[in-house]
PDB file of C-alpha atoms in Angstrom:
ATOM      1  CA  UNK A   1      35.979  79.977  78.365  1.00  0.00           C
ATOM      2  CA  UNK A   2      39.293  82.059  78.366  1.00  0.00           C
ATOM      3  CA  UNK A   3      39.252  85.833  78.268  1.00  0.00           C
ATOM      4  CA  UNK A   4      42.051  87.631  76.563  1.00  0.00           C
ATOM      5  CA  UNK A   5      44.128  89.318  79.326  1.00  0.00           C
ATOM      6  CA  UNK A   6      45.374  91.851  76.177  1.00  0.00           C
ATOM      7  CA  UNK A   7      42.932  94.025  74.224  1.00  0.00           C
ATOM      8  CA  UNK A   8      43.163  93.211  70.707  1.00  0.00           C
ATOM      9  CA  UNK A   9      40.723  96.547  69.033  1.00  0.00           C
ATOM     10  CA  UNK A  10      42.674  99.885  68.719  1.00  0.00           C
ATOM     11  CA  UNK A  11      40.163 101.750  70.884  1.00  0.00           C
ATOM     12  CA  UNK A  12      41.260  99.163  73.643  1.00  0.00           C
ATOM     13  CA  UNK A  13      45.090  99.445  73.098  1.00  0.00           C
ATOM     14  CA  UNK A  14      44.943 103.356  72.709  1.00  0.00           C
ATOM     15  CA  UNK A  15      42.660 103.417  75.726  1.00  0.00           C
ATOM     16  CA  UNK A  16      45.129 101.175  77.893  1.00  0.00           C
ATOM     17  CA  UNK A  17      48.221 103.396  76.813  1.00  0.00           C
ATOM     18  CA  UNK A  18      46.132 106.500  77.774  1.00  0.00           C
ATOM     19  CA  UNK A  19      46.120 105.220  81.159  1.00  0.00           C
ATOM     20  CA  UNK A  20      49.565 104.721  81.681  1.00  0.00           C
ATOM     21  CA  UNK A  21      51.120 106.576  84.629  1.00  0.00           C
ATOM     22  CA  UNK A  22      53.981 107.632  82.642  1.00  0.00           C
ATOM     23  CA  UNK A  23      54.066 108.085  78.917  1.00  0.00           C
ATOM     24  CA  UNK A  24      57.875 107.838  77.704  1.00  0.00           C
ATOM     25  CA  UNK A  25      59.921 105.767  75.416  1.00  0.00           C
ATOM     26  CA  UNK A  26      59.929 102.315  77.481  1.00  0.00           C
ATOM     27  CA  UNK A  27      56.160 102.388  77.931  1.00  0.00           C
ATOM     28  CA  UNK A  28      55.801 103.026  73.890  1.00  0.00           C
ATOM     29  CA  UNK A  29      58.022 100.662  73.032  1.00  0.00           C
ATOM     30  CA  UNK A  30      56.594  97.924  75.197  1.00  0.00           C
ATOM     31  CA  UNK A  31      53.189  98.540  73.850  1.00  0.00           C
ATOM     32  CA  UNK A  32      54.239  98.895  70.173  1.00  0.00           C
ATOM     33  CA  UNK A  33      56.071  95.639  70.542  1.00  0.00           C
ATOM     34  CA  UNK A  34      52.974  94.166  72.049  1.00  0.00           C
ATOM     35  CA  UNK A  35      50.321  95.429  69.238  1.00  0.00           C
ATOM     36  CA  UNK A  36      52.832  96.382  66.276  1.00  0.00           C
ATOM     37  CA  UNK A  37      49.649  96.734  63.800  1.00  0.00           C
ATOM     38  CA  UNK A  38      48.983 100.001  65.890  1.00  0.00           C
ATOM     39  CA  UNK A  39      52.229 101.267  65.951  1.00  0.00           C
ATOM     40  CA  UNK A  40      51.449 104.260  63.989  1.00  0.00           C
ATOM     41  CA  UNK A  41      48.651 105.256  66.470  1.00  0.00           C
ATOM     42  CA  UNK A  42      50.579 104.737  69.252  1.00  0.00           C
ATOM     43  CA  UNK A  43      53.174 106.810  68.260  1.00  0.00           C
ATOM     44  CA  UNK A  44      50.970 109.582  67.303  1.00  0.00           C
ATOM     45  CA  UNK A  45      48.906 109.284  70.664  1.00  0.00           C
ATOM     46  CA  UNK A  46      52.216 109.098  72.485  1.00  0.00           C
ATOM     47  CA  UNK A  47      53.093 112.306  70.886  1.00  0.00           C
ATOM     48  CA  UNK A  48      49.570 114.047  71.820  1.00  0.00           C
ATOM     49  CA  UNK A  49      49.935 113.117  75.130  1.00  0.00           C
ATOM     50  CA  UNK A  50      53.516 114.477  75.386  1.00  0.00           C
ATOM     51  CA  UNK A  51      52.572 117.857  73.727  1.00  0.00           C
ATOM     52  CA  UNK A  52      51.613 120.474  76.599  1.00  0.00           C
ATOM     53  CA  UNK A  53      48.272 122.271  76.574  1.00  0.00           C
ATOM     54  CA  UNK A  54      48.460 125.975  75.638  1.00  0.00           C
ATOM     55  CA  UNK A  55      46.171 128.156  77.190  1.00  0.00           C
ATOM     56  CA  UNK A  56      43.650 129.526  74.490  1.00  0.00           C
ATOM     57  CA  UNK A  57      42.541 131.979  77.105  1.00  0.00           C
ATOM     58  CA  UNK A  58      44.980 134.687  75.670  1.00  0.00           C
ATOM     59  CA  UNK A  59      44.255 137.695  73.549  1.00  0.00           C
ATOM     60  CA  UNK A  60      46.226 137.539  70.163  1.00  0.00           C
ATOM     61  CA  UNK A  61      48.994 139.482  69.978  1.00  0.00           C
ATOM     62  CA  UNK A  62      49.433 142.111  67.022  1.00  0.00           C
ATOM     63  CA  UNK A  63      51.284 140.233  65.403  1.00  0.00           C
ATOM     64  CA  UNK A  64      49.707 137.108  65.075  1.00  0.00           C
ATOM     65  CA  UNK A  65      46.589 139.165  64.036  1.00  0.00           C
ATOM     66  CA  UNK A  66      48.361 140.619  61.235  1.00  0.00           C
ATOM     67  CA  UNK A  67      49.341 137.347  60.008  1.00  0.00           C
ATOM     68  CA  UNK A  68      46.190 135.775  59.983  1.00  0.00           C
ATOM     69  CA  UNK A  69      44.724 139.202  58.023  1.00  0.00           C
ATOM     70  CA  UNK A  70      47.719 138.541  55.653  1.00  0.00           C
ATOM     71  CA  UNK A  71      46.848 134.971  55.055  1.00  0.00           C
ATOM     72  CA  UNK A  72      43.240 135.996  54.669  1.00  0.00           C
ATOM     73  CA  UNK A  73      43.934 138.090  52.250  1.00  0.00           C
ATOM     74  CA  UNK A  74      46.174 135.966  50.223  1.00  0.00           C
ATOM     75  CA  UNK A  75      43.321 133.200  50.270  1.00  0.00           C
ATOM     76  CA  UNK A  76      40.848 135.666  49.379  1.00  0.00           C
ATOM     77  CA  UNK A  77      42.819 136.144  46.335  1.00  0.00           C
ATOM     78  CA  UNK A  78      43.967 132.825  45.552  1.00  0.00           C
ATOM     79  CA  UNK A  79      40.492 131.723  43.704  1.00  0.00           C
ATOM     80  CA  UNK A  80      37.646 134.321  42.846  1.00  0.00           C
ATOM     81  CA  UNK A  81      34.324 134.367  44.353  1.00  0.00           C
ATOM     82  CA  UNK A  82      31.275 135.533  42.197  1.00  0.00           C
ATOM     83  CA  UNK A  83      28.618 137.328  43.973  1.00  0.00           C
ATOM     84  CA  UNK A  84      25.728 135.412  44.902  1.00  0.00           C
ATOM     85  CA  UNK A  85      23.355 135.100  42.020  1.00  0.00           C
ATOM     86  CA  UNK A  86      25.696 136.544  39.252  1.00  0.00           C
ATOM     87  CA  UNK A  87      27.052 134.575  36.829  1.00  0.00           C
ATOM     88  CA  UNK A  88      29.127 136.291  34.152  1.00  0.00           C
ATOM     89  CA  UNK A  89      28.359 133.336  31.443  1.00  0.00           C
ATOM     90  CA  UNK A  90      24.832 134.195  31.731  1.00  0.00           C
ATOM     91  CA  UNK A  91      25.699 137.217  29.769  1.00  0.00           C
ATOM     92  CA  UNK A  92      26.201 134.704  26.527  1.00  0.00           C
ATOM     93  CA  UNK A  93      22.706 135.095  25.221  1.00  0.00           C
ATOM     94  CA  UNK A  94      21.055 136.397  21.824  1.00  0.00           C
ATOM     95  CA  UNK A  95      23.794 138.831  19.769  1.00  0.00           C
ATOM     96  CA  UNK A  96      26.613 137.847  22.219  1.00  0.00           C
ATOM     97  CA  UNK A  97      25.821 134.034  22.002  1.00  0.00           C
ATOM     98  CA  UNK A  98      25.893 134.528  18.088  1.00  0.00           C
ATOM     99  CA  UNK A  99      29.000 136.380  18.132  1.00  0.00           C
ATOM    100  CA  UNK A 100      30.641 134.109  20.305  1.00  0.00           C
ATOM    101  CA  UNK A 101      29.956 131.248  18.243  1.00  0.00           C
ATOM    102  CA  UNK A 102      31.040 132.881  14.721  1.00  0.00           C
ATOM    103  CA  UNK A 103      34.527 133.318  16.620  1.00  0.00           C
ATOM    104  CA  UNK A 104      34.841 130.320  17.574  1.00  0.00           C
ATOM    105  CA  UNK A 105      33.236 128.263  14.354  1.00  0.00           C
ATOM    106  CA  UNK A 106      30.945 126.378  16.457  1.00  0.00           C
ATOM    107  CA  UNK A 107      27.064 125.880  16.134  1.00  0.00           C
ATOM    108  CA  UNK A 108      25.617 127.949  19.365  1.00  0.00           C
ATOM    109  CA  UNK A 109      24.287 124.865  21.108  1.00  0.00           C
ATOM    110  CA  UNK A 110      28.493 124.765  22.313  1.00  0.00           C
ATOM    111  CA  UNK A 111      27.754 128.100  23.310  1.00  0.00           C
ATOM    112  CA  UNK A 112      24.508 127.432  24.937  1.00  0.00           C
ATOM    113  CA  UNK A 113      26.168 124.459  26.897  1.00  0.00           C
ATOM    114  CA  UNK A 114      29.126 127.035  28.020  1.00  0.00           C
ATOM    115  CA  UNK A 115      26.700 129.043  29.461  1.00  0.00           C
ATOM    116  CA  UNK A 116      24.839 126.377  31.631  1.00  0.00           C
ATOM    117  CA  UNK A 117      27.780 125.200  33.125  1.00  0.00           C
ATOM    118  CA  UNK A 118      27.991 121.881  31.854  1.00  0.00           C
ATOM    119  CA  UNK A 119      31.202 121.921  30.619  1.00  0.00           C
ATOM    120  CA  UNK A 120      34.349 121.305  33.002  1.00  0.00           C
ATOM    121  CA  UNK A 121      36.838 123.846  33.012  1.00  0.00           C
ATOM    122  CA  UNK A 122      39.450 121.724  33.937  1.00  0.00           C
ATOM    123  CA  UNK A 123      38.900 120.070  31.002  1.00  0.00           C
ATOM    124  CA  UNK A 124      38.509 123.257  28.442  1.00  0.00           C
ATOM    125  CA  UNK A 125      41.781 123.990  26.642  1.00  0.00           C
ATOM    126  CA  UNK A 126      42.994 127.627  27.614  1.00  0.00           C
ATOM    127  CA  UNK A 127      43.207 128.824  24.526  1.00  0.00           C
ATOM    128  CA  UNK A 128      39.073 129.040  24.750  1.00  0.00           C
ATOM    129  CA  UNK A 129      39.197 129.936  28.473  1.00  0.00           C
ATOM    130  CA  UNK A 130      40.883 133.033  26.922  1.00  0.00           C
ATOM    131  CA  UNK A 131      38.794 133.769  24.740  1.00  0.00           C
ATOM    132  CA  UNK A 132      35.595 133.442  27.093  1.00  0.00           C
ATOM    133  CA  UNK A 133      37.442 135.746  29.235  1.00  0.00           C
ATOM    134  CA  UNK A 134      38.052 138.568  26.103  1.00  0.00           C
ATOM    135  CA  UNK A 135      34.430 138.153  25.108  1.00  0.00           C
ATOM    136  CA  UNK A 136      33.521 138.984  28.852  1.00  0.00           C
ATOM    137  CA  UNK A 137      36.011 141.492  29.833  1.00  0.00           C
ATOM    138  CA  UNK A 138      36.558 139.661  32.814  1.00  0.00           C
ATOM    139  CA  UNK A 139      39.806 137.777  33.881  1.00  0.00           C
ATOM    140  CA  UNK A 140      40.870 134.182  33.107  1.00  0.00           C
ATOM    141  CA  UNK A 141      39.800 133.389  36.603  1.00  0.00           C
ATOM    142  CA  UNK A 142      36.816 134.480  37.137  1.00  0.00           C
ATOM    143  CA  UNK A 143      35.646 132.856  33.692  1.00  0.00           C
ATOM    144  CA  UNK A 144      37.044 129.433  35.456  1.00  0.00           C
ATOM    145  CA  UNK A 145      35.097 130.536  38.593  1.00  0.00           C
ATOM    146  CA  UNK A 146      31.625 130.928  37.008  1.00  0.00           C
ATOM    147  CA  UNK A 147      32.115 127.834  34.770  1.00  0.00           C
ATOM    148  CA  UNK A 148      33.139 125.688  38.355  1.00  0.00           C
ATOM    149  CA  UNK A 149      29.338 126.624  39.677  1.00  0.00           C
ATOM    150  CA  UNK A 150      26.659 123.820  39.354  1.00  0.00           C
ATOM    151  CA  UNK A 151      25.572 123.182  36.190  1.00  0.00           C
ATOM    152  CA  UNK A 152      22.176 124.779  35.499  1.00  0.00           C
ATOM    153  CA  UNK A 153      19.374 122.526  35.377  1.00  0.00           C
ATOM    154  CA  UNK A 154      17.676 122.198  31.550  1.00  0.00           C
ATOM    155  CA  UNK A 155      15.160 124.912  31.294  1.00  0.00           C
ATOM    156  CA  UNK A 156      13.039 123.346  28.601  1.00  0.00           C
ATOM    157  CA  UNK A 157      10.942 120.442  28.979  1.00  0.00           C
ATOM    158  CA  UNK A 158      10.437 116.913  28.115  1.00  0.00           C
ATOM    159  CA  UNK A 159       8.845 114.035  29.074  1.00  0.00           C
ATOM    160  CA  UNK A 160      10.816 111.485  30.751  1.00  0.00           C
ATOM    161  CA  UNK A 161      10.762 107.993  32.242  1.00  0.00           C
ATOM    162  CA  UNK A 162      12.615 108.429  35.378  1.00  0.00           C
ATOM    163  CA  UNK A 163      13.217 111.298  37.869  1.00  0.00           C
ATOM    164  CA  UNK A 164      15.462 113.938  36.932  1.00  0.00           C
ATOM    165  CA  UNK A 165      19.001 114.271  38.225  1.00  0.00           C
ATOM    166  CA  UNK A 166      21.830 116.821  38.186  1.00  0.00           C
ATOM    167  CA  UNK A 167      24.008 116.472  35.475  1.00  0.00           C
ATOM    168  CA  UNK A 168      27.422 116.373  35.892  1.00  0.00           C
ATOM    169  CA  UNK A 169      29.737 118.223  33.818  1.00  0.00           C
ATOM    170  CA  UNK A 170      31.676 116.895  30.654  1.00  0.00           C
ATOM    171  CA  UNK A 171      34.200 117.801  28.537  1.00  0.00           C
ATOM    172  CA  UNK A 172      34.224 120.576  26.266  1.00  0.00           C
ATOM    173  CA  UNK A 173      35.687 118.112  23.405  1.00  0.00           C
ATOM    174  CA  UNK A 174      32.586 115.935  23.993  1.00  0.00           C
ATOM    175  CA  UNK A 175      29.983 119.105  23.868  1.00  0.00           C
ATOM    176  CA  UNK A 176      31.756 119.214  20.585  1.00  0.00           C
ATOM    177  CA  UNK A 177      31.295 115.836  19.851  1.00  0.00           C
ATOM    178  CA  UNK A 178      27.553 115.912  20.751  1.00  0.00           C
ATOM    179  CA  UNK A 179      27.418 119.135  18.589  1.00  0.00           C
ATOM    180  CA  UNK A 180      28.754 117.102  15.640  1.00  0.00           C
ATOM    181  CA  UNK A 181      31.348 119.373  15.129  1.00  0.00           C
ATOM    182  CA  UNK A 182      33.831 118.127  12.334  1.00  0.00           C
ATOM    183  CA  UNK A 183      37.180 116.344  13.047  1.00  0.00           C
ATOM    184  CA  UNK A 184      39.090 119.163  11.474  1.00  0.00           C
ATOM    185  CA  UNK A 185      37.262 121.536  13.705  1.00  0.00           C
ATOM    186  CA  UNK A 186      37.595 119.622  17.164  1.00  0.00           C
ATOM    187  CA  UNK A 187      41.346 119.224  16.155  1.00  0.00           C
ATOM    188  CA  UNK A 188      41.732 123.096  15.881  1.00  0.00           C
ATOM    189  CA  UNK A 189      39.656 124.055  18.749  1.00  0.00           C
ATOM    190  CA  UNK A 190      41.209 121.313  21.334  1.00  0.00           C
ATOM    191  CA  UNK A 191      44.584 122.264  20.203  1.00  0.00           C
ATOM    192  CA  UNK A 192      46.475 123.850  23.371  1.00  0.00           C
ATOM    193  CA  UNK A 193      47.479 126.953  22.514  1.00  0.00           C
ATOM    194  CA  UNK A 194      50.447 127.558  25.427  1.00  0.00           C
TER     195      UNK A 194
END
């Protein structure tokens, strides 16, 4: 039984490379030539080993703190967050839901699907998002953020053969199809007004 002197696994090759006394170009070239299948990993490790360790104990300078604060403000402004438990789509009940359904020219079950966050905002036409935004008097980005929340579990009770599972969001078009909206009305509602 012969034992191979050269390592064959990535972990073994990287361990041996790391144990070398010097990590210069000649050593790297020798390892890449011997193990071309691990060339990228060896190069990454050599760069990592060549990078001097920074002393993380130093406090941040005022300039660094201000850059972090500015980046955080930009990050927070990029994606609106809704307060916990708050969903502006919950306002589409009663007369408001009826008015929105009439404005869109759709059955109320479409508005119910919107309220229950069953509609994927990425697959909803911009004019519909604008209409929702106008109806709620909030920015369109807040409507999209509300729609991205997980769908509500059905509040109705049914007997089922299997265990209930979380429903996936569907396209606005699929909601219209399920609501038996006519082809002409679907085409009108799905037209992108941009």
